[in-house]
Structure formats: C-alpha cells, structure tokens
Short mmCIF file of C-alpha atoms in Angstrom, two decimals:
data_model
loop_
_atom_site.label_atom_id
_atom_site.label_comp_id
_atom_site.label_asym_id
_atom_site.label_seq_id
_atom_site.Cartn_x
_atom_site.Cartn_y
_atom_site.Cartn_z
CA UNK A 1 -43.24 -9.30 10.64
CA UNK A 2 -40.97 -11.29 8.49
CA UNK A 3 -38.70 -8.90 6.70
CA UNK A 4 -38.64 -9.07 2.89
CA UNK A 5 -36.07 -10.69 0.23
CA UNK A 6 -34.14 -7.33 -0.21
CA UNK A 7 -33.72 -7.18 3.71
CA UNK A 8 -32.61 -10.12 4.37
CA UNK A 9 -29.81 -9.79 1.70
CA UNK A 10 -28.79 -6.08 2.94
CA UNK A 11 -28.90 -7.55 6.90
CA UNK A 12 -26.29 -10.08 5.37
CA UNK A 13 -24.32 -7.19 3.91
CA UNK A 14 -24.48 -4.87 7.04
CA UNK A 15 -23.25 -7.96 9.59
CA UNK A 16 -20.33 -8.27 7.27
CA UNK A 17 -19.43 -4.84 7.09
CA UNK A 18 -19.98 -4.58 10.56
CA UNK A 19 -17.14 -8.03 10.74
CA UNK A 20 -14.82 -6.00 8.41
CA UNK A 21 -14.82 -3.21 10.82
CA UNK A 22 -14.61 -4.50 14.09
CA UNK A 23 -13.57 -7.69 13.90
CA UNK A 24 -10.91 -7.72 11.43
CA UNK A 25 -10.21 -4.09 11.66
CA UNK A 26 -9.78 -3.47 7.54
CA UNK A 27 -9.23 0.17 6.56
CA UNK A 28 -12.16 2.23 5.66
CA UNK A 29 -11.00 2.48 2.15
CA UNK A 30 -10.87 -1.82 2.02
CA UNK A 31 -14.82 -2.09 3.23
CA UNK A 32 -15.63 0.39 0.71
CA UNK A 33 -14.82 -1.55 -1.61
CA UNK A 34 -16.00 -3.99 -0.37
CA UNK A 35 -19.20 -2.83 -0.35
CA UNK A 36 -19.12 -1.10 -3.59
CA UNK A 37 -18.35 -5.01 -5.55
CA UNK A 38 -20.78 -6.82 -3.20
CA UNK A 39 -23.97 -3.97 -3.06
CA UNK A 40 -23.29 -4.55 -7.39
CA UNK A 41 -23.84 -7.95 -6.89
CA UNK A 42 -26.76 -8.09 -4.78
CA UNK A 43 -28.24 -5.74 -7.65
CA UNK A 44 -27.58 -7.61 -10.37
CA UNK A 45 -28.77 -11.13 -8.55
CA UNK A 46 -32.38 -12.41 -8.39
CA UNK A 47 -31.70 -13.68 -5.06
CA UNK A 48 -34.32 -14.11 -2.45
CA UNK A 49 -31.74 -14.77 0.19
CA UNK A 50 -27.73 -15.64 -0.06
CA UNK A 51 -28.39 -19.06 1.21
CA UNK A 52 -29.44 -19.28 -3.01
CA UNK A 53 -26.02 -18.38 -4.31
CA UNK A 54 -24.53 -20.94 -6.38
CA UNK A 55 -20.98 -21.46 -8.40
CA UNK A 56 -23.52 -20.99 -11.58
CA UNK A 57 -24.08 -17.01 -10.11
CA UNK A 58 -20.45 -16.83 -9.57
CA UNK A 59 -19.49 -17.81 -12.96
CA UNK A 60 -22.63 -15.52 -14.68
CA UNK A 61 -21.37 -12.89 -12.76
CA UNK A 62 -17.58 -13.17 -13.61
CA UNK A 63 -18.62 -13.59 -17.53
CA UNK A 64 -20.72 -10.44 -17.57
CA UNK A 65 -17.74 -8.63 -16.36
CA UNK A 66 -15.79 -10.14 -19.12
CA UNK A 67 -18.47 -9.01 -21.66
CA UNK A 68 -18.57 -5.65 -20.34
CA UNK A 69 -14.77 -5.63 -21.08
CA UNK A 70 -13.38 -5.12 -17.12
CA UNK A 71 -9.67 -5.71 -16.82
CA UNK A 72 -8.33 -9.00 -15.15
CA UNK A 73 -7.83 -7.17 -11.79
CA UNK A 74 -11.51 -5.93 -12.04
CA UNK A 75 -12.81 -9.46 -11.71
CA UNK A 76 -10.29 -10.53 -9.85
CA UNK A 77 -11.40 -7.99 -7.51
CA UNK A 78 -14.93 -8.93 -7.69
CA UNK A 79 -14.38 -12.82 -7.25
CA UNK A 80 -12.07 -11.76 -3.98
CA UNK A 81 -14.84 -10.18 -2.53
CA UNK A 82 -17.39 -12.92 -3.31
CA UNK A 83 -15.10 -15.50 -2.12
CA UNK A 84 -14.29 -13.97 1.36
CA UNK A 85 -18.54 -12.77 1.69
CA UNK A 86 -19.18 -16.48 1.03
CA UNK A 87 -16.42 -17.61 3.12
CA UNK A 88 -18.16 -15.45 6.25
CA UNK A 89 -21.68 -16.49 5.43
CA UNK A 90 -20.70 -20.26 5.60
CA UNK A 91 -19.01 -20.01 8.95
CA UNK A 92 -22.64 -18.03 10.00
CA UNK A 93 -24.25 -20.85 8.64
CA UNK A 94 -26.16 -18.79 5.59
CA UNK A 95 -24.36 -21.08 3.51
CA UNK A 96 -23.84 -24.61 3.83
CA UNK A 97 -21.02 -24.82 0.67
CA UNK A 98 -18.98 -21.68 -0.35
CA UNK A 99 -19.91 -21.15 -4.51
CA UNK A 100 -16.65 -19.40 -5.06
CA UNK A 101 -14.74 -22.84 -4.34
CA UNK A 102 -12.67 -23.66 -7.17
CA UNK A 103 -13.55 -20.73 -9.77
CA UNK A 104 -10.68 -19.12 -10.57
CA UNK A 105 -9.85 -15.55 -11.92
CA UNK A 106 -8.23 -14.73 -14.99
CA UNK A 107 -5.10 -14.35 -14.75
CA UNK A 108 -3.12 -10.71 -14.91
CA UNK A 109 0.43 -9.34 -15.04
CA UNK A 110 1.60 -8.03 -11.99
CA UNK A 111 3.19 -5.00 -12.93
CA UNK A 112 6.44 -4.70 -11.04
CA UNK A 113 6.71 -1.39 -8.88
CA UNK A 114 8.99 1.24 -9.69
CA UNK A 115 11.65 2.65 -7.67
CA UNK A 116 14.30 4.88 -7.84
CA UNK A 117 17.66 3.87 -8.34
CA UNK A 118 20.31 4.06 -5.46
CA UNK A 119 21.93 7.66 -7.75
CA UNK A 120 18.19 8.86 -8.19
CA UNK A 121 17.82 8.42 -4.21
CA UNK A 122 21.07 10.47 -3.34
CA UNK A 123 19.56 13.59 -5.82
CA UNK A 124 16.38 14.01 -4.66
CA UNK A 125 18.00 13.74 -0.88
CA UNK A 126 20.58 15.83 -1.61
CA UNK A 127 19.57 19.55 -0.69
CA UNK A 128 20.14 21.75 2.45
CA UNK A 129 16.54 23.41 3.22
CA UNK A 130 18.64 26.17 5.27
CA UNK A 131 16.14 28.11 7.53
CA UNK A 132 13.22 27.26 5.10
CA UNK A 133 10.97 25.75 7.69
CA UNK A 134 8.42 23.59 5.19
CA UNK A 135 12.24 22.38 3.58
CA UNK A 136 13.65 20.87 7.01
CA UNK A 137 10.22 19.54 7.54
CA UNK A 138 9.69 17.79 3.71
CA UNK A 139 13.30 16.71 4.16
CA UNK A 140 12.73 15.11 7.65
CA UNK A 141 9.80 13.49 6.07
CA UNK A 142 11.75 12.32 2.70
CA UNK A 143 14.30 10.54 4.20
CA UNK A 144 12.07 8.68 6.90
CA UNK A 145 10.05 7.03 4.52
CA UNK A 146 13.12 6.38 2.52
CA UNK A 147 14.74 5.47 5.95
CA UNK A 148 12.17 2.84 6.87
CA UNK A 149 9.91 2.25 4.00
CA UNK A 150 6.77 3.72 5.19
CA UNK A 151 3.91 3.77 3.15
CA UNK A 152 1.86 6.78 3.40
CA UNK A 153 -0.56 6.28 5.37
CA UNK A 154 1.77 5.44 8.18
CA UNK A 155 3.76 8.76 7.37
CA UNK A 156 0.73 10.90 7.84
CA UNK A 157 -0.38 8.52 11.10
CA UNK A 158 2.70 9.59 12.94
CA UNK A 159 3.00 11.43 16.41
CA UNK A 160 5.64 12.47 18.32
CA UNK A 161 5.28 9.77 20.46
CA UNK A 162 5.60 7.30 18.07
CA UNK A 163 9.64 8.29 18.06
CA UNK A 164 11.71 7.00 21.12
CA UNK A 165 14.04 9.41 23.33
CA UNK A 166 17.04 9.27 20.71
CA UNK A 167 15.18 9.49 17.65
CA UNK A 168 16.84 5.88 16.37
CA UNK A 169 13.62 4.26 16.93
CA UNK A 170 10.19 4.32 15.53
CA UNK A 171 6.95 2.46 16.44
CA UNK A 172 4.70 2.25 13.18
CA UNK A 173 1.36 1.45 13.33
CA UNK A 174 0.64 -0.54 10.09
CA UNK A 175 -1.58 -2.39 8.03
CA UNK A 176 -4.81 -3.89 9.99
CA UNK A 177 -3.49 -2.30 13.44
CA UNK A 178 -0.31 -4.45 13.19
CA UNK A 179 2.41 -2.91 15.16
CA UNK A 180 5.94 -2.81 14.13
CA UNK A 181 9.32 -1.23 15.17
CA UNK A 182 11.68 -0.09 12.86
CA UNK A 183 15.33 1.09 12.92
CA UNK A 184 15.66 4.77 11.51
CA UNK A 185 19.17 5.69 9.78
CA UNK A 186 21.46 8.12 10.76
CA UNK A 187 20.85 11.01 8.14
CA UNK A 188 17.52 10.59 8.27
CA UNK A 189 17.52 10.63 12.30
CA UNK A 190 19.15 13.96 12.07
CA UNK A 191 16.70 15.18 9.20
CA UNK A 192 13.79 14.79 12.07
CA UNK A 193 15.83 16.43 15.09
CA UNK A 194 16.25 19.14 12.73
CA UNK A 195 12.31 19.14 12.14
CA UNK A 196 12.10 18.51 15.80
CA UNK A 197 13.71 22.13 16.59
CA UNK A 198 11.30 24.30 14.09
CA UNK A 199 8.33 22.34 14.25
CA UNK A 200 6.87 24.53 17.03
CA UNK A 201 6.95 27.52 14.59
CA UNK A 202 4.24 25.77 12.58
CA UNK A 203 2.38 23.09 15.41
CA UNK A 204 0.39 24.19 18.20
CA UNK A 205 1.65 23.17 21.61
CA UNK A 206 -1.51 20.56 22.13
CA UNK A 207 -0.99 19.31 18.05
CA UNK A 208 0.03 15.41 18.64
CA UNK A 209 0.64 14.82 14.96
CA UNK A 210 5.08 14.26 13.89
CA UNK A 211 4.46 16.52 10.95
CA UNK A 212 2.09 19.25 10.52
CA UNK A 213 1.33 21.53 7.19
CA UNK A 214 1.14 25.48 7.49
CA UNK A 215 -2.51 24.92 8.36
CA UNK A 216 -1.04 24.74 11.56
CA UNK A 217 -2.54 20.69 11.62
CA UNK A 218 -1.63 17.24 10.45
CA UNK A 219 -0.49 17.24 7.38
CA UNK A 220 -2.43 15.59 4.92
CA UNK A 221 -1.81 12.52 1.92
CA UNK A 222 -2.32 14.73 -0.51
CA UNK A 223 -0.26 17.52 0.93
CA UNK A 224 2.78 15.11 1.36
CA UNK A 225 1.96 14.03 -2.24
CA UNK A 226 2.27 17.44 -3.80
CA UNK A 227 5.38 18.42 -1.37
CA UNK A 228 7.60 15.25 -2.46
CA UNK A 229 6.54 15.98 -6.37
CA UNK A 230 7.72 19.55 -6.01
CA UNK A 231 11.25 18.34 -4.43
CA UNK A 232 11.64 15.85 -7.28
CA UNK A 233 11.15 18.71 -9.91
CA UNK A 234 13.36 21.02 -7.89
CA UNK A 235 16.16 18.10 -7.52
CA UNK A 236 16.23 17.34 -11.64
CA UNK A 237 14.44 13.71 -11.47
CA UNK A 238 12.63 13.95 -14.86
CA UNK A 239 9.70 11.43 -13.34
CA UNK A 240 6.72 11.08 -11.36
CA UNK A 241 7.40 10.65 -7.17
CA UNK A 242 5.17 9.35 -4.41
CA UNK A 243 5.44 7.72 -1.21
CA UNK A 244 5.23 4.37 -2.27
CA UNK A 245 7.87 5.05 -4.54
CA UNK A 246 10.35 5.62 -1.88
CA UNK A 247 9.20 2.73 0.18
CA UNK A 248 9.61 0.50 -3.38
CA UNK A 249 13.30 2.25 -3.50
CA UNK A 250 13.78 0.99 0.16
CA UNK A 251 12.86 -2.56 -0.39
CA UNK A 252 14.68 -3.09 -3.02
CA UNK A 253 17.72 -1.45 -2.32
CA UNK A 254 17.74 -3.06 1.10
CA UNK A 255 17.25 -6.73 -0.61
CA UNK A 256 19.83 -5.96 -3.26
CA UNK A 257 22.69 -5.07 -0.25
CA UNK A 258 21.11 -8.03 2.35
CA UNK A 259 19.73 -10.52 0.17
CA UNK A 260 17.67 -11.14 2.92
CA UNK A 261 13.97 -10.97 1.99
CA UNK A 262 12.53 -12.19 5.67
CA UNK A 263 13.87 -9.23 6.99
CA UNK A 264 12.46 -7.34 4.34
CA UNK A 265 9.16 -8.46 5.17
CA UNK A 266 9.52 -7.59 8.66
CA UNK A 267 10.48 -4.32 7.68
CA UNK A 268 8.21 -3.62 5.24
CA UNK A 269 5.09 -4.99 7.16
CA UNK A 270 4.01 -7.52 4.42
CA UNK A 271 1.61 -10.61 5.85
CA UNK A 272 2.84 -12.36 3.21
CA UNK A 273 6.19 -13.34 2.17
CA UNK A 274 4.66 -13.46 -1.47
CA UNK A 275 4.18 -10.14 -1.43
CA UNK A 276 7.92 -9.21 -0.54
CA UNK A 277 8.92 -11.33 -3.44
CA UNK A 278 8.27 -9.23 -5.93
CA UNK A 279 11.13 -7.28 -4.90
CA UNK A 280 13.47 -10.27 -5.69
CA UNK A 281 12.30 -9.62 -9.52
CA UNK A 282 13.32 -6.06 -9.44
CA UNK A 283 16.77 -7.45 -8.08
CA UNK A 284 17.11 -10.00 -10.88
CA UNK A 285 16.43 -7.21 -13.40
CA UNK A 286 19.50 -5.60 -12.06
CA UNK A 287 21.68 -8.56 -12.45
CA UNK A 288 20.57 -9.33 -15.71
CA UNK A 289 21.16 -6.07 -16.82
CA UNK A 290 24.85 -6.00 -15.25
CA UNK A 291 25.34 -9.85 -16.50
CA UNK A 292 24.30 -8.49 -20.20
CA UNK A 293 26.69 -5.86 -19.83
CA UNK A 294 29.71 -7.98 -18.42
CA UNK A 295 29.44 -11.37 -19.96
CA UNK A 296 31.41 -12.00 -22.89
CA UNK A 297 29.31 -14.39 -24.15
CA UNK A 298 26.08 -11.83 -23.18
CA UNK A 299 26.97 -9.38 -25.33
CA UNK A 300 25.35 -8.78 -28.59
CA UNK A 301 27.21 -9.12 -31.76
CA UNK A 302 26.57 -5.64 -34.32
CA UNK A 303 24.36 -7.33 -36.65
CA UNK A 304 22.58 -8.04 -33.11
CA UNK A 305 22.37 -4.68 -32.30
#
C-alpha cells in the first residue's frame, strides 16, 4: 500500500528527528523546536512530498512571517531550521538542490549579554552561610559557576564524580555531549568542600547528583534559579540574577584580565569562536567608557553635557 502525501512528509520529519537525536545528539529542548518550526511548515505547505520544496516556498514562507509581524530572530529561526531539514534531505537524496541556498534572513541586533561587574561579583559572593545548610550549599554552587562559567544545565548535570580527589578539577559534560575539563578557583574549591561536609544531611547515601534540594534529590533549574535570585536580593544587587549571568560575568572578566579569547572558548565550551566574540564587545565597552573618562580630548565640554 503506498502511503499517502501527508505520510510521506511526516516519515521525512520522524527520520530527522530521529538524526537530531541519535546522531547528532541535540538537546531535547533543540528538536523541539525543531519540530515545532518544521511540523508549521509542513502545515502551511501544499506539498505532496519534500522532494517539491522550492526557494519560491522558502521565500512565501519567510514573507508570511514578516506579514504576521514575527521578530527577525523568529524567521531567522524558521529559515535555520529549513536550511539544516533541507540540508539532511539532500544528503538522503529527497532533494536533489537545497531551496534554502542563498536566501538570507533579516538581519537582527544581537543584544549583548549582561554581566555583573567585577564589585557586583564580590557582593553577591560575599556572605558566610554559617551552619545554614541550603547557604553553604547555594554558596558552593554560586561561586562554581562563577568559578568556571557553567551554564545551567551543566550545574544541575553534576555528580560527585564529576569532581577529582582535590576538588581543583572538574569534568563538565557540555553542549552536544562535548566533554571538557575545567580548572576550579580556590574560594570556590573551598565553597564545595564545605558543601562536601553537610551535604549528607540533605542527600541520601545512593543520591549521585553534586547538589541536591531539601527534597532530598537533584536539585532542579528552576530551584537553582529561585535560590541565586533570593541571594542577590539578600546581598543588595538591585537587578535580576541567573546562571547565565554569572557565566557572562566569567567570560568577560576572564577576557578583560587575559585578553585571550581562545582560551575563553575552551573554557566556556563555545564551537565557535564567533560566539566567544561577543565578549570582546563587552570589553571594548569598558575601555571606551574608561577612555571617555580619562582622555583629555574625550571629555565633553559643559555646553556638551
């Protein structure tokens, strides 16, 4: 029985899905949306297979998102999808040109991330939790991430075994499985001995997870979330605070000492190098800033001001 249009194009979908997963091991979070831009399409196309798809869908598609008024990253979004779907489907052979060659999306301001400065860092760090056991454990956690960038994903991934014998050592697993090992500072290697101690007031002996909640289990995103907001209202900072904020604060304050933006990228994770160099913007805010300050000739005149 020869299966109809519609199954043909969600048998398309499904091998993909299935290549996203197991093959190129994307997060569960990156295939959904995946599959919530690509199902749209196959909606909203009068295909009878993908083997039809042509640079004239692609650019109907992309202008009825601009009609409907969908930011830049929206159909930027949309047209990344499309291009890696087609890009799959013409190595299968579905496709014997990929549409999405040469179409390109509009373009958008990449909004620069925010981080704390090096001052900002040393308030929200500086607090003793004394015997509070859920304050040694949100301080162990504060300064690794600040200690080696993590973002939070990795944070909540860790288990004990993912720290060597000394503590100065951790193995993160990152990004698309990638495995990396990272360096962890001092204070922040004495924040998780400390953690280390008291942890088996809250973690059951057979519990693998680094940090646990008072659930008596791993602690979850949106617990760590909540925990590192309240410590940012308790230490004074009169703005919002997140994991990734911390790991921002890392890269940059680590490229603004090292001026060394490979190492960065090791240390961060990145693929890329292009995505590490956003951090060199943040830095050359800073020296403006100081340059405006310092320079005689920088310096605004009253009627200026």
């Amino acid at each position: 029985m020869t299966p109809s249009a519609s199954e043909q194009i969600d048998r398309w979908l499904e091998k993909f899905f299935a290549h996203l997963r197991n093959e190129r091991n994307l997060a569960k979070r990156t295939r959904d949306t995946y599959a919530q831009q690509l199902e749209g399409v196959a909606q909203q196309l009068n295909l009878n297979s993908w083997s039809e798809l042509t640079a004239l869908h692609i650019r109907e598609l992309l202008n009825d998102a601009r009609r409907k008024r969908l930011s830049p990253a929206s159909i930027a979004l949309k047209l990344s999808a499309l291009r890696t779907f087609c890009q799959y489907l013409l190595l299968q052979g579905e496709l014997s040109t990929n549409p999405t060659t040469g179409i390109q999306a509009p373009k958008k301001g990449r909004p620069l991330p925010k981080q704390l400065h090096v001052d900002e860092m040393s308030q929200l760090l500086d607090f003793d939790p004394g015997d509070d056991v859920l304050g040694i454990r949100d301080k162990a956690m504060l300064e690794l991430t600040y200690s080696c960038g993590l973002r939070l994903a990795e944070l909540t991934g860790l288990n004990l075994d993912n720290l060597n014998q000394d503590k100065s050592l951790l193995r993160v697993i990152g990004k698309g499985n990638k495995e990396r090992l990272l360096p962890v500072g001092r204070v922040a290697r004495q924040a998780v001995q400390a953690w280390l101690r008291v942890r088996p007031e809250l973690a059951p002996a057979d519990e693998r997870a680094l940090f646990v909640s008072k659930q008596r289990q791993r602690i979850t995103s949106r617990q760590i979330a909540q925990r590192m907001q309240h410590w940012a209202s308790r230490q004074g900072l009169n703005q919002p605070l997140n994991p990734h904020k911390l790991r921002h604060s890392f890269a940059t304050h680590v490229l603004e000492s090292s001026g060394d933006l490979r190492g960065v990228q090791e240390l961060l994770g990145h693929a890329n190098l292009t995505t590490t160099q956003v951090y060199t913007h943040l830095d050359f805010q800073h020296l403006a800033q100081v340059y405006d300050k310092a320079h005689p000739r920088a310096k605004k005149t009253p009627r200026e001001q």
